[in-house]
Short mmCIF file of C-alpha atoms and ligand atoms in Angstrom, two decimals:
data_model
loop_
_atom_site.label_atom_id
_atom_site.label_comp_id
_atom_site.label_asym_id
_atom_site.label_seq_id
_atom_site.Cartn_x
_atom_site.Cartn_y
_atom_site.Cartn_z
CA MET A 1 105.65 157.28 64.12
CA GLU A 2 108.98 155.63 64.81
CA THR A 3 109.00 157.13 68.30
CA VAL A 4 105.53 155.69 69.00
CA VAL A 5 106.65 152.22 67.83
CA LEU A 6 109.76 152.48 69.99
CA LEU A 7 107.72 153.57 72.96
CA VAL A 8 105.22 150.71 72.54
CA LEU A 9 108.07 148.20 72.14
CA SER A 10 109.83 149.50 75.25
CA LEU A 11 106.59 149.26 77.17
CA VAL A 12 106.06 145.66 76.02
CA VAL A 13 109.63 144.77 77.03
CA LEU A 14 109.16 146.46 80.41
CA VAL A 15 105.90 144.62 81.06
CA LEU A 16 107.46 141.28 80.04
CA PHE A 17 110.44 142.02 82.29
CA LEU A 18 108.17 142.84 85.24
CA ILE A 19 106.15 139.65 84.67
CA TYR A 20 109.40 137.66 84.53
CA ARG A 21 110.67 139.33 87.72
CA HIS A 22 107.36 138.54 89.42
CA GLY A 23 107.48 134.92 88.30
CA THR A 24 111.03 134.43 89.57
CA ARG A 25 110.91 136.61 92.68
CA THR A 26 111.86 133.86 95.11
CA HIS A 27 114.28 132.04 92.85
CA GLY A 28 117.85 132.39 94.02
CA THR A 29 116.94 132.02 97.72
CA LEU A 30 118.22 128.44 97.93
CA GLU A 31 121.16 129.05 95.63
CA LYS A 32 122.42 131.74 98.04
CA LEU A 33 122.62 129.09 100.77
CA GLY A 34 124.99 127.05 98.63
CA ILE A 35 122.38 124.32 98.14
CA PRO A 36 122.35 122.59 94.72
CA VAL A 37 119.06 123.42 93.09
CA ILE A 38 116.93 121.92 90.34
CA LYS A 39 116.77 124.77 87.85
CA PRO A 40 113.49 126.65 88.25
CA TYR A 41 111.36 128.17 85.47
CA PRO A 42 109.35 131.35 85.96
CA PHE A 43 106.11 130.75 87.88
CA VAL A 44 106.13 126.92 87.64
CA GLY A 45 109.37 126.36 89.54
CA SER A 46 111.60 123.32 89.24
CA TYR A 47 109.24 121.12 87.26
CA LEU A 48 107.55 122.12 84.05
CA THR A 49 105.13 119.21 84.39
CA PRO A 50 104.75 118.35 88.09
CA TRP A 51 101.46 116.53 87.48
CA THR A 52 103.28 113.84 85.48
CA LYS A 53 105.75 112.96 88.26
CA TYR A 54 105.60 110.49 91.12
CA THR A 55 107.25 112.17 94.07
CA ALA A 56 109.02 109.08 95.50
CA VAL A 57 110.68 108.24 92.18
CA GLU A 58 111.65 111.86 91.59
CA ASP A 59 113.20 112.11 95.06
CA GLN A 60 115.22 108.92 94.60
CA ARG A 61 116.51 110.23 91.29
CA ASN A 62 117.39 113.61 92.80
CA ALA A 63 119.14 112.02 95.79
CA LYS A 64 121.36 110.08 93.37
CA ARG A 65 122.13 113.26 91.48
CA PHE A 66 122.67 115.69 94.38
CA GLY A 67 123.33 113.59 97.49
CA ALA A 68 121.98 114.37 100.96
CA VAL A 69 120.50 117.81 100.31
CA TRP A 70 119.07 119.65 97.34
CA GLY A 71 116.61 122.42 96.66
CA GLN A 72 113.64 122.81 94.42
CA TYR A 73 110.91 125.36 93.86
CA ASP A 74 107.29 124.27 93.77
CA GLY A 75 106.01 127.21 91.78
CA LEU A 76 107.54 130.05 93.74
CA VAL A 77 107.92 128.29 97.09
CA PRO A 78 111.47 127.14 97.91
CA TYR A 79 111.90 123.75 99.59
CA VAL A 80 115.05 122.14 100.97
CA TYR A 81 114.97 118.37 100.41
CA VAL A 82 116.76 116.04 102.82
CA ALA A 83 117.74 112.45 101.98
CA SER A 84 120.30 111.81 104.73
CA VAL A 85 119.38 109.91 107.85
CA GLU A 86 121.64 112.06 110.06
CA LEU A 87 120.07 115.30 108.86
CA ALA A 88 116.57 113.81 109.03
CA LYS A 89 117.26 112.85 112.65
CA CYS A 90 118.34 116.43 113.42
CA VAL A 91 115.27 117.96 111.80
CA MET A 92 112.73 115.54 113.21
CA ILE A 93 114.18 114.71 116.63
CA LYS A 94 117.43 116.29 117.89
CA ASP A 95 116.78 119.88 116.83
CA PHE A 96 113.03 119.57 116.88
CA GLU A 97 112.63 122.99 118.53
CA TYR A 98 113.91 124.55 115.28
CA PHE A 99 111.58 122.53 113.08
CA GLN A 100 108.42 122.15 115.09
CA ASP A 101 105.89 123.45 112.57
CA ARG A 102 104.52 122.54 109.14
CA PRO A 103 103.81 125.22 106.53
CA VAL A 104 100.15 126.17 106.80
CA SER A 105 100.35 127.70 103.31
CA MET A 106 99.74 124.16 102.02
CA MET A 107 96.15 124.32 103.24
CA ASP A 108 95.52 127.89 104.28
CA TYR A 109 91.73 127.65 104.41
CA GLU A 110 89.10 128.17 107.05
CA TYR A 111 89.02 125.11 109.39
CA ALA A 112 91.92 123.42 107.58
CA ARG A 113 94.43 125.81 109.17
CA ASP A 114 93.09 124.79 112.61
CA MET A 115 93.90 121.10 112.09
CA LEU A 116 96.53 119.66 114.41
CA ASP A 117 98.65 119.10 111.30
CA PHE A 118 99.02 122.84 110.84
CA LEU A 119 98.82 124.29 114.34
CA LYS A 120 102.06 125.91 115.38
CA GLY A 121 104.32 126.18 118.43
CA GLU A 122 102.74 126.11 121.86
CA GLN A 123 99.18 125.93 120.40
CA TRP A 124 100.12 122.67 118.66
CA LYS A 125 101.79 121.27 121.78
CA GLN A 126 98.74 121.87 123.99
CA VAL A 127 96.18 120.55 121.49
CA ARG A 128 98.27 117.47 120.70
CA SER A 129 98.63 116.59 124.37
CA LEU A 130 94.83 116.85 124.82
CA PHE A 131 94.21 114.11 122.28
CA SER A 132 97.31 111.95 122.55
CA LYS A 133 96.23 110.05 125.66
CA THR A 134 92.95 108.94 124.14
CA VAL A 135 94.50 107.89 120.86
CA SER A 136 97.45 105.96 122.28
CA SER A 137 96.87 104.82 125.88
CA GLY A 138 96.61 101.02 126.34
CA SER A 139 93.22 100.96 128.07
CA LYS A 140 91.66 103.37 125.55
CA LEU A 141 93.04 101.34 122.67
CA LYS A 142 91.61 98.18 124.14
CA ALA A 143 88.18 99.77 124.34
CA MET A 144 88.54 101.08 120.81
CA MET A 145 89.38 97.59 119.56
CA THR A 146 85.96 96.36 120.75
CA THR A 147 84.43 98.83 118.28
CA VAL A 148 86.89 97.79 115.55
CA LYS A 149 85.91 94.14 116.13
CA LYS A 150 82.20 94.87 115.74
CA CYS A 151 82.80 97.04 112.65
CA THR A 152 84.92 94.27 111.11
CA GLU A 153 82.12 91.72 111.62
CA ASP A 154 79.62 94.13 110.02
CA GLY A 155 82.05 94.66 107.14
CA PHE A 156 82.26 90.90 106.57
CA LYS A 157 78.46 90.65 106.44
CA ARG A 158 78.38 93.30 103.70
CA LEU A 159 81.21 91.52 101.90
CA ASP A 160 79.42 88.14 102.04
CA ALA A 161 76.39 89.71 100.37
CA LYS A 162 78.62 91.14 97.61
CA LEU A 163 80.42 87.85 97.08
CA GLU A 164 77.13 86.28 96.04
CA LYS A 165 77.27 88.46 92.91
CA GLU A 166 80.98 88.97 92.22
CA ASN A 167 84.31 88.01 93.73
CA GLU A 168 86.78 90.41 92.11
CA LEU A 169 86.68 93.56 94.17
CA VAL A 170 88.38 96.86 94.85
CA ILE A 171 89.09 95.77 98.37
CA GLN A 172 89.69 99.25 99.77
CA ASP A 173 86.28 100.56 98.66
CA GLU A 174 84.29 97.41 99.31
CA LEU A 175 85.74 96.29 102.65
CA PHE A 176 88.58 98.11 104.37
CA GLY A 177 87.44 101.72 103.83
CA PRO A 178 83.93 101.18 105.26
CA ILE A 179 85.26 99.19 108.27
CA VAL A 180 87.79 101.90 109.19
CA LEU A 181 85.31 104.69 108.59
CA ASP A 182 82.65 102.96 110.67
CA ALA A 183 85.09 102.56 113.58
CA MET A 184 86.59 106.05 113.32
CA SER A 185 83.24 107.85 113.05
CA GLN A 186 82.15 106.13 116.26
CA PHE A 187 85.47 106.88 117.97
CA SER A 188 85.81 110.50 116.80
CA PHE A 189 82.20 111.65 116.48
CA GLY A 190 80.34 109.19 118.71
CA ILE A 191 77.96 108.37 115.84
CA LYS A 192 77.08 105.20 113.95
CA ILE A 193 76.80 105.73 110.19
CA PRO A 194 74.82 103.30 108.00
CA MET A 195 77.67 102.24 105.71
CA GLU A 196 75.39 100.79 103.04
CA ASP A 197 73.47 104.08 102.54
CA LYS A 198 75.63 105.87 99.94
CA SER A 199 73.36 108.94 100.07
CA ASN A 200 74.08 109.47 103.78
CA PRO A 201 75.26 113.10 104.12
CA PHE A 202 78.12 112.16 106.47
CA LEU A 203 79.46 109.64 103.94
CA GLN A 204 79.11 112.14 101.13
CA HIS A 205 81.10 114.74 103.05
CA VAL A 206 83.78 112.21 103.96
CA ASN A 207 84.11 111.49 100.26
CA ILE A 208 84.88 115.16 99.64
CA PHE A 209 87.80 114.85 102.08
CA THR A 210 89.23 111.81 100.44
CA ALA A 211 88.33 112.37 96.79
CA GLY A 212 91.20 114.73 96.01
CA ASP A 213 91.19 116.42 92.65
CA TYR A 214 93.42 114.10 90.73
CA GLU A 215 91.57 114.09 87.43
CA THR A 216 92.38 117.76 86.93
CA PRO A 217 93.55 118.48 83.38
CA ALA A 218 97.18 119.57 83.06
CA TRP A 219 96.31 123.15 82.02
CA LYS A 220 94.19 123.60 85.16
CA ALA A 221 96.90 122.14 87.41
CA ALA A 222 99.46 124.54 85.89
CA PHE A 223 97.10 127.50 86.30
CA ARG A 224 96.62 126.61 89.97
CA LEU A 225 100.32 126.19 90.61
CA ILE A 226 101.02 129.62 89.16
CA PHE A 227 98.11 131.66 90.50
CA LYS A 228 96.65 129.79 93.46
CA PRO A 229 98.95 127.12 94.91
CA GLY A 230 97.12 124.77 97.27
CA SER A 231 93.69 125.64 95.86
CA GLU A 232 93.02 121.99 95.07
CA PHE A 233 92.10 121.75 98.75
CA GLU A 234 89.55 124.58 98.64
CA MET A 235 86.68 122.14 98.22
CA ILE A 236 87.20 120.64 101.68
CA VAL A 237 85.97 123.79 103.47
CA PRO A 238 82.22 122.85 103.23
CA ALA A 239 83.10 119.31 104.36
CA PHE A 240 84.82 120.71 107.47
CA LYS A 241 81.83 122.96 108.15
CA PHE A 242 79.49 119.96 107.98
CA MET A 243 81.75 117.78 110.17
CA ASN A 244 82.07 120.49 112.79
CA GLU A 245 78.27 120.80 112.96
CA VAL A 246 77.99 117.04 113.48
CA MET A 247 80.65 117.24 116.21
CA ARG A 248 78.86 120.08 118.00
CA LYS A 249 75.63 118.07 117.95
CA SER A 250 77.43 115.05 119.45
CA ILE A 251 79.00 117.23 122.15
CA LYS A 252 75.56 118.62 123.03
CA GLU A 253 74.04 115.14 123.22
CA ARG A 254 76.92 113.83 125.34
CA ARG A 255 76.40 116.68 127.81
CA ILE A 256 72.72 115.79 128.09
CA SER A 257 73.28 112.04 128.39
CA GLY A 258 76.26 112.49 130.72
CA GLY A 259 78.68 109.63 131.33
CA SER A 260 81.84 108.82 129.49
CA LYS A 261 82.58 106.54 126.55
CA GLY A 262 86.36 107.01 126.46
CA ASP A 263 86.18 108.51 122.98
CA ILE A 264 87.08 111.82 121.34
CA VAL A 265 83.69 113.38 122.19
CA ASP A 266 84.58 112.98 125.89
CA ILE A 267 87.83 114.87 125.31
CA MET A 268 85.96 117.61 123.46
CA VAL A 269 83.44 118.08 126.30
CA ASP A 270 86.18 118.14 128.92
CA ALA A 271 88.42 120.50 126.92
CA ILE A 272 85.62 122.92 126.06
CA ASP A 273 84.35 123.04 129.64
CA ASN A 274 87.63 122.96 131.55
CA LYS A 275 90.45 124.08 129.27
CA VAL A 276 89.13 126.56 126.71
CA PRO A 277 87.94 129.01 129.40
CA THR A 278 91.35 129.00 131.19
CA LYS A 279 93.76 131.91 130.90
CA GLU A 280 96.44 129.60 129.46
CA PHE A 281 94.22 128.57 126.54
CA ARG A 282 92.91 132.10 126.01
CA ASP A 283 96.46 133.47 125.91
CA LEU A 284 97.33 130.87 123.29
CA ASN A 285 94.11 131.64 121.40
CA ILE A 286 93.01 128.01 121.54
CA THR A 287 89.32 128.40 120.88
CA GLU A 288 86.36 126.05 120.98
CA ASP A 289 86.43 126.04 117.14
CA ILE A 290 90.01 124.75 117.16
CA ILE A 291 89.10 121.94 119.55
CA VAL A 292 86.00 120.93 117.57
CA THR A 293 87.92 120.83 114.27
CA GLN A 294 90.12 118.02 115.58
CA GLY A 295 87.21 115.58 115.13
CA ALA A 296 87.37 116.02 111.35
CA GLU A 297 91.19 116.06 111.54
CA LEU A 298 91.32 112.65 113.23
CA LEU A 299 88.86 111.18 110.77
CA MET A 300 90.73 112.59 107.81
CA ALA A 301 94.13 111.51 109.14
CA SER A 302 93.04 107.96 109.88
CA TYR A 303 90.51 106.86 107.29
CA GLY A 304 92.26 107.00 103.91
CA THR A 305 95.64 106.07 105.36
CA THR A 306 94.60 102.98 107.33
CA ALA A 307 92.34 101.65 104.57
CA ALA A 308 95.08 102.14 101.94
CA VAL A 309 97.70 100.39 104.08
CA LEU A 310 95.34 97.42 104.57
CA SER A 311 94.96 97.23 100.78
CA PHE A 312 98.75 97.43 100.14
CA CYS A 313 99.39 94.62 102.64
CA THR A 314 96.73 92.44 100.98
CA TYR A 315 98.23 93.19 97.60
CA TYR A 316 101.74 92.14 98.67
CA LEU A 317 100.35 88.97 100.24
CA VAL A 318 98.52 87.90 97.09
CA ARG A 319 101.65 88.62 95.08
CA TYR A 320 103.77 86.48 97.42
CA PRO A 321 101.68 83.32 98.06
CA ASP A 322 104.45 81.60 100.08
CA ILE A 323 104.44 84.46 102.58
CA MET A 324 100.64 84.48 102.53
CA GLU A 325 100.63 80.81 103.47
CA ARG A 326 102.88 81.47 106.47
CA VAL A 327 100.78 84.43 107.57
CA VAL A 328 97.59 82.38 107.34
CA CYS A 329 99.23 79.69 109.55
CA GLU A 330 100.25 82.36 112.06
CA VAL A 331 96.74 83.77 112.14
CA GLU A 332 95.12 80.35 112.43
CA ASP A 333 97.31 79.53 115.41
CA GLU A 334 95.41 82.23 117.28
CA GLU A 335 92.18 80.62 118.38
CA GLU A 336 90.44 83.93 118.76
CA LEU A 337 91.54 87.32 117.56
CA THR A 338 91.55 89.82 120.37
CA TYR A 339 93.30 93.04 121.39
CA GLU A 340 96.03 90.90 123.00
CA SER A 341 96.51 88.45 120.13
CA ALA A 342 96.60 91.29 117.57
CA GLN A 343 99.67 92.58 119.41
CA ARG A 344 101.50 89.32 118.71
CA LEU A 345 101.38 88.17 115.03
CA PRO A 346 105.05 89.01 114.30
CA LEU A 347 105.03 87.88 110.66
CA LEU A 348 101.89 89.85 109.86
CA GLU A 349 103.49 92.89 111.49
CA ALA A 350 106.63 92.34 109.40
CA VAL A 351 104.46 92.26 106.26
CA MET A 352 102.99 95.61 107.25
CA TYR A 353 106.46 97.08 107.93
CA GLU A 354 107.74 95.88 104.58
CA ALA A 355 104.64 97.03 102.65
CA LEU A 356 104.98 100.46 104.24
CA ARG A 357 108.69 100.55 103.48
CA LEU A 358 108.18 99.86 99.78
CA THR A 359 104.94 101.81 99.46
CA PRO A 360 104.72 104.61 102.01
CA PHE A 361 101.33 106.27 101.73
CA ILE A 362 103.01 109.53 102.81
CA PRO A 363 106.40 109.51 101.07
CA ARG A 364 107.52 112.96 102.28
CA HIS A 365 107.43 114.64 105.69
CA ILE A 366 107.43 118.37 105.86
CA ARG A 367 108.57 120.90 108.43
CA THR A 368 109.14 124.65 108.57
CA CYS A 369 112.34 125.98 110.09
CA THR A 370 111.39 128.54 112.75
CA ARG A 371 114.90 129.64 113.85
CA ASP A 372 118.08 129.93 111.78
CA TRP A 373 119.78 126.54 111.89
CA GLU A 374 123.20 125.29 110.81
CA ARG A 375 124.97 121.94 111.09
CA ASP A 376 127.68 120.12 109.14
CA GLY A 377 127.87 122.92 106.60
CA VAL A 378 124.13 122.93 105.88
CA ARG A 379 122.51 126.30 106.63
CA ILE A 380 118.73 126.68 106.78
CA PRO A 381 117.33 130.12 107.59
CA ALA A 382 114.09 130.64 109.54
CA GLY A 383 111.03 130.47 107.31
CA THR A 384 112.45 127.79 105.00
CA ASN A 385 110.39 124.67 104.35
CA VAL A 386 112.20 121.36 104.70
CA VAL A 387 111.04 118.09 103.13
CA ILE A 388 112.35 114.78 104.46
CA SER A 389 112.27 112.27 101.64
CA ALA A 390 111.11 109.22 103.59
CA SER A 391 110.71 107.13 100.45
CA THR A 392 114.41 107.63 99.63
CA LEU A 393 115.63 106.68 103.12
CA GLN A 394 113.41 103.60 103.12
CA MET A 395 115.14 102.38 99.96
CA ASP A 396 118.68 102.80 101.31
CA PRO A 397 120.57 99.61 100.31
CA GLY A 398 123.00 100.12 103.23
CA GLU A 399 120.13 99.63 105.66
CA PHE A 400 117.86 97.40 103.56
CA PRO A 401 119.88 95.09 101.26
CA GLU A 402 118.08 94.50 97.94
CA PRO A 403 115.78 97.38 98.78
CA GLU A 404 113.46 96.83 95.80
CA SER A 405 112.43 93.36 96.91
CA PHE A 406 109.64 92.48 99.30
CA GLN A 407 111.29 90.64 102.21
CA PRO A 408 109.23 90.74 105.42
CA ASP A 409 111.72 88.32 107.00
CA ARG A 410 114.29 91.10 107.22
CA TRP A 411 112.22 92.47 110.12
CA LEU A 412 112.30 89.12 111.93
CA ALA A 413 116.02 88.40 111.69
CA ASP A 414 118.33 88.92 114.70
CA GLY A 415 118.17 92.56 115.63
CA GLY A 416 115.25 92.99 113.22
CA ARG A 417 113.50 95.23 115.72
CA LYS A 418 116.36 97.69 115.45
CA LEU A 419 116.28 97.68 111.67
CA GLY A 420 115.53 101.02 110.11
CA GLN A 421 115.20 102.78 113.46
CA TYR A 422 115.68 106.12 111.74
CA HIS A 423 115.34 105.06 108.10
CA TRP A 424 111.86 103.58 108.30
CA MET A 425 109.41 106.40 108.84
CA PRO A 426 105.98 105.77 107.26
CA PHE A 427 104.48 107.31 110.42
CA GLY A 428 107.06 110.10 110.56
CA LEU A 429 109.52 110.49 113.43
CA GLY A 430 109.95 112.49 116.61
CA PRO A 431 107.44 114.55 118.60
CA ARG A 432 105.46 115.44 115.46
CA ALA A 433 105.15 111.87 114.20
CA CYS A 434 101.73 110.35 113.56
CA LEU A 435 99.47 110.62 116.60
CA GLY A 436 97.69 107.40 115.67
CA THR A 437 100.67 105.07 115.07
CA ARG A 438 99.71 102.54 117.76
CA LEU A 439 96.03 102.58 116.87
CA ALA A 440 96.74 102.25 113.14
CA THR A 441 99.18 99.35 113.66
CA LEU A 442 96.71 97.48 115.84
CA GLU A 443 93.81 98.16 113.49
CA VAL A 444 95.73 97.01 110.41
CA LYS A 445 96.88 93.81 112.13
CA TYR A 446 93.49 92.99 113.63
CA ILE A 447 91.40 93.66 110.50
CA LEU A 448 93.84 91.90 108.19
CA ALA A 449 94.19 88.86 110.45
CA SER A 450 90.39 88.55 110.73
CA PHE A 451 90.05 88.89 106.97
CA LEU A 452 92.63 86.18 106.22
CA LYS A 453 91.10 83.81 108.77
CA ARG A 454 87.76 83.99 107.01
CA TYR A 455 88.55 84.52 103.30
CA ARG A 456 90.92 83.14 100.70
CA VAL A 457 92.44 85.95 98.64
CA SER A 458 94.36 85.82 95.38
CA THR A 459 95.32 87.94 92.39
CA CYS A 460 92.97 88.56 89.47
CA SER A 461 93.75 89.94 86.02
CA LYS A 462 93.26 93.53 87.24
CA SER A 463 95.50 93.26 90.34
CA ARG A 464 98.18 95.90 90.34
CA LEU A 465 99.74 98.36 92.77
CA GLU A 466 100.60 101.50 90.92
CA VAL A 467 100.86 105.11 91.95
CA LYS A 468 99.10 107.85 90.03
CA PRO A 469 101.56 110.57 89.14
CA GLY A 470 101.09 114.07 90.51
CA LEU A 471 103.02 116.39 92.77
CA SER A 472 101.58 115.81 96.18
CA LEU A 473 102.58 114.88 99.71
CA LEU A 474 100.20 111.93 99.68
CA ALA A 475 100.62 109.14 97.18
CA ASP A 476 97.45 108.40 95.20
CA PHE A 477 97.01 104.86 93.93
CA TYR A 478 95.02 103.21 91.20
CA SER A 479 92.34 100.88 92.58
CA ILE A 480 93.71 97.61 93.91
CA TRP A 481 91.62 94.66 92.69
CA ILE A 482 91.71 91.36 94.56
CA LYS A 483 89.89 88.06 94.13
CA VAL A 484 88.09 87.05 97.34
CA GLU A 485 86.45 83.73 98.22
CA LYS A 486 85.00 82.45 101.46
CA ARG A 487 87.10 79.76 103.14
C1 LIG B 501 98.42 103.30 108.61
C2 LIG B 501 97.83 104.45 108.84
C3 LIG B 501 98.51 105.77 109.05
C4 LIG B 501 99.65 106.27 108.44
C5 LIG B 501 100.52 105.59 107.38
C6 LIG B 501 99.86 107.59 108.99
C7 LIG B 501 100.94 108.41 108.66
C8 LIG B 501 101.15 109.67 109.19
C9 LIG B 501 102.29 110.52 108.87
C10 LIG B 501 103.42 110.15 107.94
C11 LIG B 501 102.13 111.67 109.55
C12 LIG B 501 103.11 112.87 109.52
C13 LIG B 501 104.27 112.55 110.43
C14 LIG B 501 105.44 113.51 110.36
O1 LIG B 501 105.33 114.56 109.73
O2 LIG B 501 106.48 113.20 111.00
C15 LIG B 501 100.90 111.60 110.31
C16 LIG B 501 100.42 112.59 111.11
C17 LIG B 501 99.25 112.48 111.84
N1 LIG B 501 98.46 111.35 111.96
FE1 LIG B 501 98.73 109.56 111.02
N2 LIG B 501 98.88 107.87 109.90
C18 LIG B 501 98.03 106.78 109.97
C19 LIG B 501 96.94 106.63 110.80
C20 LIG B 501 96.50 107.57 111.70
C21 LIG B 501 95.44 107.38 112.67
C22 LIG B 501 94.66 106.08 112.88
C23 LIG B 501 95.27 108.57 113.33
C24 LIG B 501 94.35 108.97 114.45
C25 LIG B 501 93.57 108.28 115.12
C26 LIG B 501 96.26 109.50 112.80
C27 LIG B 501 96.41 110.80 113.21
C28 LIG B 501 97.41 111.65 112.80
C29 LIG B 501 97.52 113.03 113.24
C30 LIG B 501 96.57 113.76 114.16
C31 LIG B 501 98.68 113.56 112.64
C32 LIG B 501 99.25 114.96 112.81
C33 LIG B 501 100.17 114.96 114.01
C34 LIG B 501 100.78 116.32 114.37
O3 LIG B 501 100.97 117.17 113.51
O4 LIG B 501 101.07 116.48 115.57
N3 LIG B 501 96.99 108.86 111.83
N4 LIG B 501 100.33 110.35 110.09
#
């Protein structure tokens, strides 16, 4: 009997030991590199309750504790965190060839892994260059701004109708989101979506992309982290499938109608007909599916981000009425808002810079090291994921005195244009920075200027700008309420 009990006990201990070993199998990797590490727990990694944290605040705290570099485990995945501008410059610019990729494991699902965000090496380079001209060349942007102008006017008509019933609004949902989506669905997919029809299948699928899964109970989030990291993104696969079907239909129609509209559908037609069949593309395995998926990628990358940034800027302006007054004067000095005038507006641009500094929508930038790398005593082996803590660098008091305060004028002072050249990175830095930086900047300035010219905005009792906690690369915010009246 005793022997049986002993045997059962030994078996239980062995099983527990094996489970423990399994749940800590990657731990120790960072420690071996001499990197200070936030102590990991089996399976969950460095945070027992990641869903209660706000990444930017956590990073700032860790940078104070560890300095320029530290390590942490998200579940079982080791990450090296960087909060030094010199190292960030190396990773993102100087030694880019070592850190060209992002870890696809974050979204390793059908379609999602084909997004430009996750393409690797030469495949990424070729696909990025296909789209970069259309998204950032001056003449293309000018044409795009004609669409943005029309979408803004339509957005104002919808807003006027709403203002007859209520004037305290979640400005992102009621105004900015639909304007940006309207413009981007025309630019990326060549289609016009009826923004007021909430049952429209395109709108419903876009909502899947942007909804996230933030209301997940803690037990479910923990279960995911342990057994299926990244599975919160699983639900976007049907949305991609739908978007790709819409894109294929647009490509077919463009072929029949012929002609060129200077949009993404044109690039798709040209790439599928003239690039995909070439030996170069076949050798790199760049397929028609990969090309088509970039339509959904561009929509996803531009819609939530641009609309959120417009809302943050409005929030800061209503919180700082003296700055608002100056911005309104600047905007009113422009008789008509055009592509050219939207490029001026220096104070409005400074407001956007400062809002993005204090509230970066993407507070961390991520890269994978593809070749062993070493500099200044920091060693990063191939295969290691590196996170640049943009939110920490943007709060550096050496670069931005009184970093907590909202001071758009710091961007206008002598040498203001040079401020934060490598510290300020809400669009990332280097060859893998945001593809739509120029378009987004113009869109934000144009839409916001038009809005302020036509409406008076102020705070209401529900106005607040607060991040929802949760371990994620994107920051998720509570709704921003604003009071809006016609001028
Ligand atoms: C204010 C709005 C926007 C913000 C704050 C933003 C921010 C970012 C950031 C931080 C990255 C990652 C950069 C890095 O890792 O270094 C990124 C990547 C990207 N963004 Fe944006 N973005 C915005 C608007 C747009 C727009 C309008 C488009 C397209 C028309 C766009 C397309 C992309 C694409 C395609 C990537 C992936 C680039 C690559 O991996 O090569 N974004 N964006």
